[in-house]
Short mmCIF file of C-alpha atoms and ligand atoms in Angstrom, two decimals:
data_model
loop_
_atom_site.label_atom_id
_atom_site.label_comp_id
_atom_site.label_asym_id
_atom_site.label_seq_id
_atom_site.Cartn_x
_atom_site.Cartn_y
_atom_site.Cartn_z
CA UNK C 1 30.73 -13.15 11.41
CA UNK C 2 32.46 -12.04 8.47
CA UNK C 3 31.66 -8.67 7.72
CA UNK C 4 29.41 -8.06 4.60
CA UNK C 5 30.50 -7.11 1.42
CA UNK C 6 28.33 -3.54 0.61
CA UNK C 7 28.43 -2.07 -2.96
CA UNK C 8 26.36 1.07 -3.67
CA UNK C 9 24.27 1.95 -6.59
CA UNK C 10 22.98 5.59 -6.90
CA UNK C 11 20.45 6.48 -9.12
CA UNK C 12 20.59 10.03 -10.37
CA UNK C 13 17.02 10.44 -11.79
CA UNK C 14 15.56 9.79 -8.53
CA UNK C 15 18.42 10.68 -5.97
CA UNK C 16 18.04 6.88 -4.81
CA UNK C 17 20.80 4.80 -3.34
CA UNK C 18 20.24 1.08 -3.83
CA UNK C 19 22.55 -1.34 -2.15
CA UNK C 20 24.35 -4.99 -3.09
CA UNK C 21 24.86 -7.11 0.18
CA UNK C 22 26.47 -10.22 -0.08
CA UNK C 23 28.06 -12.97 2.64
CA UNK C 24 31.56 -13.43 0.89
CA UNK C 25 31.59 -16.84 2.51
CA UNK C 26 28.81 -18.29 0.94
CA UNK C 27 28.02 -15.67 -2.05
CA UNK C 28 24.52 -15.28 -0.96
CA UNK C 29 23.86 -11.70 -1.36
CA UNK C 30 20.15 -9.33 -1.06
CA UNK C 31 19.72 -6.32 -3.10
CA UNK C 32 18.28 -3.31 -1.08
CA UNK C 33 15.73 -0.86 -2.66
CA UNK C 34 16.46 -1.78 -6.13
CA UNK C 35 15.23 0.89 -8.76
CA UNK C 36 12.88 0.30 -11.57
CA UNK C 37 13.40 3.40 -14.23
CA UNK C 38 10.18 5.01 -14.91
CA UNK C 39 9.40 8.10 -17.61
CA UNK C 40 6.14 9.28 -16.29
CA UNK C 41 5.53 11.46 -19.44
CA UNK C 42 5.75 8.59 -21.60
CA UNK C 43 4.97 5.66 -19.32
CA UNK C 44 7.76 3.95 -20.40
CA UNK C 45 9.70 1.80 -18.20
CA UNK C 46 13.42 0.51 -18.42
CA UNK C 47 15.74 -1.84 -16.32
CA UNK C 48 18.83 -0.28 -17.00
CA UNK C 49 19.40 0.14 -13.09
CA UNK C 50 18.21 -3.17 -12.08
CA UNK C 51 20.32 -5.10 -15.11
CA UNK C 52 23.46 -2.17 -13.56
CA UNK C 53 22.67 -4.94 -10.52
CA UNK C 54 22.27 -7.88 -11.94
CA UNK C 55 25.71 -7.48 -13.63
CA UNK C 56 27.45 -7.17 -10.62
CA UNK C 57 25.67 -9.98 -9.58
CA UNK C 58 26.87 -11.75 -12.59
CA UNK C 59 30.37 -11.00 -12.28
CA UNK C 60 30.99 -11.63 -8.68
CA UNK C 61 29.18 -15.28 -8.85
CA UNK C 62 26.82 -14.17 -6.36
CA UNK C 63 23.13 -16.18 -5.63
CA UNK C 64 20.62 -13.30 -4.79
CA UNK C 65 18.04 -14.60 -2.27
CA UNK C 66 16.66 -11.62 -1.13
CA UNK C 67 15.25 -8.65 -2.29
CA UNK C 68 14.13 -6.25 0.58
CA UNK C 69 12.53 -2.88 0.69
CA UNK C 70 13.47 -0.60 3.63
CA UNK C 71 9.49 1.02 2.80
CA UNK C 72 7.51 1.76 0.05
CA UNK C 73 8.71 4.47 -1.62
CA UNK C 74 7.01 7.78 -2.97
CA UNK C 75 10.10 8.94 -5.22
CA UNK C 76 10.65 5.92 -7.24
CA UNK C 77 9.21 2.18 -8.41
CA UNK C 78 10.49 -0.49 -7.10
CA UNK C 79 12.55 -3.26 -9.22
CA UNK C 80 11.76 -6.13 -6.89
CA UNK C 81 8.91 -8.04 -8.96
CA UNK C 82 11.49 -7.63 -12.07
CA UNK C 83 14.70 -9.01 -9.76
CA UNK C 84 12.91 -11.68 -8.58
CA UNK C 85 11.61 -12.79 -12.18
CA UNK C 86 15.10 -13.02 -12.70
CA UNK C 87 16.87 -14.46 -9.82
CA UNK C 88 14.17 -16.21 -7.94
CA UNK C 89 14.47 -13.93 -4.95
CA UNK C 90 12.20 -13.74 -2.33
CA UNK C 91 11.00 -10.00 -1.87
CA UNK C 92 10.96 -8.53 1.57
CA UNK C 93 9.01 -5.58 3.84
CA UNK C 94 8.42 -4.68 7.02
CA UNK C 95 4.77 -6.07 8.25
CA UNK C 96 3.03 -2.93 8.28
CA UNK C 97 3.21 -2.17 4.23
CA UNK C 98 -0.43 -3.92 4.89
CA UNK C 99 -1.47 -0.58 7.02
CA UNK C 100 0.40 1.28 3.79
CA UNK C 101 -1.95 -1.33 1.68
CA UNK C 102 -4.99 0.04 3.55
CA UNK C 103 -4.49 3.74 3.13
CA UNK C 104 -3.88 3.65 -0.19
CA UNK C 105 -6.70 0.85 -1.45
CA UNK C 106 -9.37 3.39 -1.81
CA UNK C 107 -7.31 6.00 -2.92
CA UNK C 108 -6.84 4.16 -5.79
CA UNK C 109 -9.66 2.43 -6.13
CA UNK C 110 -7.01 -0.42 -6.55
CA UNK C 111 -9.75 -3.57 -6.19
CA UNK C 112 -7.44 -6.20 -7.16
CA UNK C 113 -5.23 -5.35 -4.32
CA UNK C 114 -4.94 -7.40 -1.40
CA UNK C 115 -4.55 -5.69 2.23
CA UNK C 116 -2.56 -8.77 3.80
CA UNK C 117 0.89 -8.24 2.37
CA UNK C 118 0.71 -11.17 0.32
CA UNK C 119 2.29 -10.04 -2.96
CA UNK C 120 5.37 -9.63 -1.11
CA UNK C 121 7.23 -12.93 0.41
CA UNK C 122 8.25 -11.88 4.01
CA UNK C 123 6.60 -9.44 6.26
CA UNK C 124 9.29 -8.64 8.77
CA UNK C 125 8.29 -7.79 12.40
CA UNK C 126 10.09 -5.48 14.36
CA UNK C 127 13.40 -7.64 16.07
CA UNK C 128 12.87 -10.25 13.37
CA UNK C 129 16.07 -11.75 12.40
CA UNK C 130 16.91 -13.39 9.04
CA UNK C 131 19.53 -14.44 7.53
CA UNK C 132 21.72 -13.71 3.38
CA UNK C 133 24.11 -17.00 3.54
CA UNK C 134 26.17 -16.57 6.98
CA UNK C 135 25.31 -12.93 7.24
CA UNK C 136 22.18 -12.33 10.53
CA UNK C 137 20.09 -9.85 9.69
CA UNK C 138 18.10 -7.85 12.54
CA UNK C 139 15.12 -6.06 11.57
CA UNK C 140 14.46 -2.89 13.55
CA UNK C 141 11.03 -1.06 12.97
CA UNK C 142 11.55 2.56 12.76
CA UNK C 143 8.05 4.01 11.25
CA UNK C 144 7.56 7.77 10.81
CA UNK C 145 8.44 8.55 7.41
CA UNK C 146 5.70 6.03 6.64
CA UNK C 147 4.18 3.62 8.97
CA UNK C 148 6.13 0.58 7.56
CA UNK C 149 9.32 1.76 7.55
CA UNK C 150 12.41 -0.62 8.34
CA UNK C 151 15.97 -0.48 9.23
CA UNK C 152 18.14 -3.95 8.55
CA UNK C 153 21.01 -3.91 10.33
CA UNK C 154 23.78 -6.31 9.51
CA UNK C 155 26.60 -6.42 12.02
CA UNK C 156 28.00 -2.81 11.91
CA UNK C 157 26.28 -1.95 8.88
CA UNK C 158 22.77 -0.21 9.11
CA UNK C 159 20.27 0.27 6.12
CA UNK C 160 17.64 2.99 6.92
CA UNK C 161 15.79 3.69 3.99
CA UNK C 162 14.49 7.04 4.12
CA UNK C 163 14.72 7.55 8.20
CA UNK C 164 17.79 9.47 7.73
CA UNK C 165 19.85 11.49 5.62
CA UNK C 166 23.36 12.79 5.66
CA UNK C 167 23.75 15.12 8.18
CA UNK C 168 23.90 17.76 6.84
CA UNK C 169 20.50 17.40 5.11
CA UNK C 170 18.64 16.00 8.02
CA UNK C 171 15.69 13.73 7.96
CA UNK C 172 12.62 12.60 5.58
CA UNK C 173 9.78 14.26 5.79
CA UNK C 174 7.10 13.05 7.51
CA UNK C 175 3.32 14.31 5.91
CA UNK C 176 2.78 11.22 3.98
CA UNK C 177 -0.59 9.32 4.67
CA UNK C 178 0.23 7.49 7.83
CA UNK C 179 3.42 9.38 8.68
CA UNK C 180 3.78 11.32 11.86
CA UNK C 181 7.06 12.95 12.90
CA UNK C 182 6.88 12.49 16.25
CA UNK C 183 7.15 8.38 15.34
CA UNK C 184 10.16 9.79 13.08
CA UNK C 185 12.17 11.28 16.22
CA UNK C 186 11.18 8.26 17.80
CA UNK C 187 12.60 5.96 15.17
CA UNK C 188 15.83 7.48 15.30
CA UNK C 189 16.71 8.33 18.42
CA UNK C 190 16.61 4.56 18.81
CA UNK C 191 18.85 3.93 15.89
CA UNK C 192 21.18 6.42 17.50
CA UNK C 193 21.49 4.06 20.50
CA UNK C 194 23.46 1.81 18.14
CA UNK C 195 27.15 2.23 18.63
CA UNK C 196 28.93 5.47 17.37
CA UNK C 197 30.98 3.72 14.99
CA UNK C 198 27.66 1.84 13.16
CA UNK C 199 27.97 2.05 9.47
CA UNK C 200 25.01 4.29 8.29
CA UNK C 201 23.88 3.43 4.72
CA UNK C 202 21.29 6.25 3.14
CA UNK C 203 18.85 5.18 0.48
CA UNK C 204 19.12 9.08 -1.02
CA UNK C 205 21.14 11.85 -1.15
CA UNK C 206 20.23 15.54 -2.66
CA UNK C 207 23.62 16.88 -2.06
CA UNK C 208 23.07 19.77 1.12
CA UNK C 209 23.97 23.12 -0.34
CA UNK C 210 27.65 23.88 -0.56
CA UNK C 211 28.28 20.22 -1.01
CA UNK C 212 30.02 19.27 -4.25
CA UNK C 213 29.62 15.34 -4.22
CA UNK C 214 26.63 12.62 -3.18
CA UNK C 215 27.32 10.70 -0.50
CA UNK C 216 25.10 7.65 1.24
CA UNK C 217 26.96 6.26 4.11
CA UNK C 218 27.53 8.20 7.69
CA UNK C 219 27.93 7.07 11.34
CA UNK C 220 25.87 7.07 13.96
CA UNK C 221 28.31 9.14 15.87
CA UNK C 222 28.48 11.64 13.06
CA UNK C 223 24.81 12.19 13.16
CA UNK C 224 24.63 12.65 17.02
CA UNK C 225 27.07 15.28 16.76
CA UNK C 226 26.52 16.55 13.45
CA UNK C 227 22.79 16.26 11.93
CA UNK C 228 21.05 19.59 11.10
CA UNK C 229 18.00 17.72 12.18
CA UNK C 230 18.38 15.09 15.36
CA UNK C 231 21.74 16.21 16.85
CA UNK C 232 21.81 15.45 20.56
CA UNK C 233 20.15 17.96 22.03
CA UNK C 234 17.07 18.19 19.75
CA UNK C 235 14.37 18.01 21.76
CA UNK C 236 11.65 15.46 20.40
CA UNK C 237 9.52 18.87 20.33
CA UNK C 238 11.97 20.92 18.64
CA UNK C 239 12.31 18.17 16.14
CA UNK C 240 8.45 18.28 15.38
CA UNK C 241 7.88 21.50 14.82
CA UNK C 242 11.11 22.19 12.52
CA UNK C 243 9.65 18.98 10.30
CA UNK C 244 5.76 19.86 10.57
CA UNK C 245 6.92 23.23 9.51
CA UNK C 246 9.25 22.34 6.90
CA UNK C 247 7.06 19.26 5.69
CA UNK C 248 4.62 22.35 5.02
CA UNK C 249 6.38 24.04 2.50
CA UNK C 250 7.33 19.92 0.44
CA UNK C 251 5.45 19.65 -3.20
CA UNK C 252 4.67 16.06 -3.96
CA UNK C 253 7.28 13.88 -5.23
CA UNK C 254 7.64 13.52 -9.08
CA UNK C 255 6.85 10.00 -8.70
CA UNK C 256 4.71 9.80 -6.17
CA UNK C 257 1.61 8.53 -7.93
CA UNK C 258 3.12 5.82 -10.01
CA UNK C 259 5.52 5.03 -7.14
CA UNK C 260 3.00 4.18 -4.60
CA UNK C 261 0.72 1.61 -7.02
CA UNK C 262 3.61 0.17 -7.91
CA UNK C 263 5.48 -0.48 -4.84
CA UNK C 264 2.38 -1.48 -2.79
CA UNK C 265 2.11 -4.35 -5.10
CA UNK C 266 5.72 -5.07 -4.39
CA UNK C 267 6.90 -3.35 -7.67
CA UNK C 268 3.70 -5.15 -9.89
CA UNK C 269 1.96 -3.28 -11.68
CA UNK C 270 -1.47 -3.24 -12.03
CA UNK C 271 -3.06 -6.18 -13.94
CA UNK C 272 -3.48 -6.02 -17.74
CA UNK C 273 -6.91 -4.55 -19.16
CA UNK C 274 -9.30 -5.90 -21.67
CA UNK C 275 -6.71 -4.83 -24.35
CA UNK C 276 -4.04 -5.87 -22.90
CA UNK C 277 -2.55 -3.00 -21.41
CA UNK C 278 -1.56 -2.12 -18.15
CA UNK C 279 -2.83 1.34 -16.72
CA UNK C 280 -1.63 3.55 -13.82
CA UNK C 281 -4.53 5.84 -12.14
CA UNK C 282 -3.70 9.45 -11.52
CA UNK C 283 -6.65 10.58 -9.22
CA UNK C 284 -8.22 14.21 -10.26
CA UNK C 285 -8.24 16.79 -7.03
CA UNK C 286 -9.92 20.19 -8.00
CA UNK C 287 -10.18 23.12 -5.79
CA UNK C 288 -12.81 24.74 -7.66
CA UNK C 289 -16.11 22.77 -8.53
CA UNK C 290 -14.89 21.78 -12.35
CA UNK C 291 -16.19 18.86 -12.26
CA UNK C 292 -20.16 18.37 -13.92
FE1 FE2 I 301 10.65 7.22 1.06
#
């Protein structure tokens, strides 16, 4: 197999890395966690990222017949409705965003949104394999960050969302409805079975303190003997209690709100009102009894 040809995109504003995959045999390429810029003060969204993509797209003569989403994300909005608007792509997610679909229904109170995966294309089962032109695709499920979390592996290249970071950060946290850490540890000790010199491709980076520069792409090797989180030798306890404890002390994600209706819905948003308009809910916690 030819090896794939990888470009990265990193999104400041949200600390997201989205990726450009294509076969250079065939030109058939999938874009990985694509961004959709969001201002959640002003509601105002912009495809400057996405149309970042779609140039490179452009200019390379590649045929984009996948979109696929490694989870959905709490940090960010998805750009997969707009990319496939635009190149026909079929969007892609591991089969248990429908458990994701479930939690966060009633949280919502999102009644035109269905719990069977359907406004995504493919629901990808763990082992599944797929394929962008020449290039075979394995699909490995790795849940604990959320329960529908995905890793795509493509040859020596491995995609794994939010399931790792560089190692010097660590790992994802783990408190999100339907996360558990212990799944986490789980997740990637199994990636770590991979071969030491597999190609690990982040979808953030926050820069670890003390380093000058983002980076996105480590080796499995270099997080066995290097990650402040799941080194070998972490015990699956260990690991637990240093994320339990340190997913303690996490505020919610900027984003989190708009992120979650949005990606759900495979980066739809919610239908149009009576006037035309389309809303995003924020639901009202109090501590206190505020309410009348
Ligand atoms: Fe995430």
């Amino acid at each position: 197999m030819t090896p794939p040809d990888i470009t990265a995109f990193f999104d400041e504003a949200t600390n997201t890395v989205s990726y450009l995959v294509f076969d250079p045999d065939t030109r058939d390429a999938a874009m990985i966690d694509p961004v959709l810029d969001y201002d959640a003060a002003s509601g105002e969204v912009d495809t400057a990222s996405a149309d970042g993509m779609l140039a490179a797209v452009e200019a390379r003569g590649l045929r984009v017949t996948l979109v696929l989403e490694t989870h959905a994300h709490a940090d960010h909005l998805s750009a997969a409705s707009y990319i496939k608007a635009k190149t026909g792509a079929a969007i892609g997610i591991g089969e248990h965003i429908r458990d994701v679909q479930k939690i966060f229904r009633p949280v919502f109170a999102a009644d035109d949104l269905k719990t069977d995966g359907s406004d995504f294309d493919r629901l990808f089962a763990d082992g599944e394999r797929f394929s962008i032109g020449s290039l075979e695709v394995e699909v490995i499920h790795t849940p604990g960050h959320t329960p529908a979390d995905v890793s795509y592996r493509i040859g020596d290249a491995l995609f794994v969302g939010d399931t790792l970071f560089m190692p010097d950060y660590g790992t994802a946290r783990a408190d999100f409805p339907g996360g558990d850490a212990r799944q986490l540890y789980r997740s990637i000790r199994k990636l770590l079975e991979l071969p030491r010199e597999t190609r690990i491709f982040l979808c953030h980076d926050y820069k670890a303190a003390g380093r000058e520069d983002y980076a996105w792409e480590t080796t499995v090797g270099a997080q066995r003997d290097a990650s402040v989180h799941v080194r070998d030798g972490v015990s699956e306890d260990d690991f637990v209690a240093m994320r339990e404890a340190r997913d303690a002390t996490l505020s919610a994600p900027k984003l989190l709100l708009p992120s979650i209706q949005v990606n759900i819905r495979a980066g739809r948003f919610p239908f149009a009102e009576a006037n035309g308009v389309r809303y995003l809910k924020i639901p009202v916690k109090a501590k206190q009894a505020v309410f009348e």
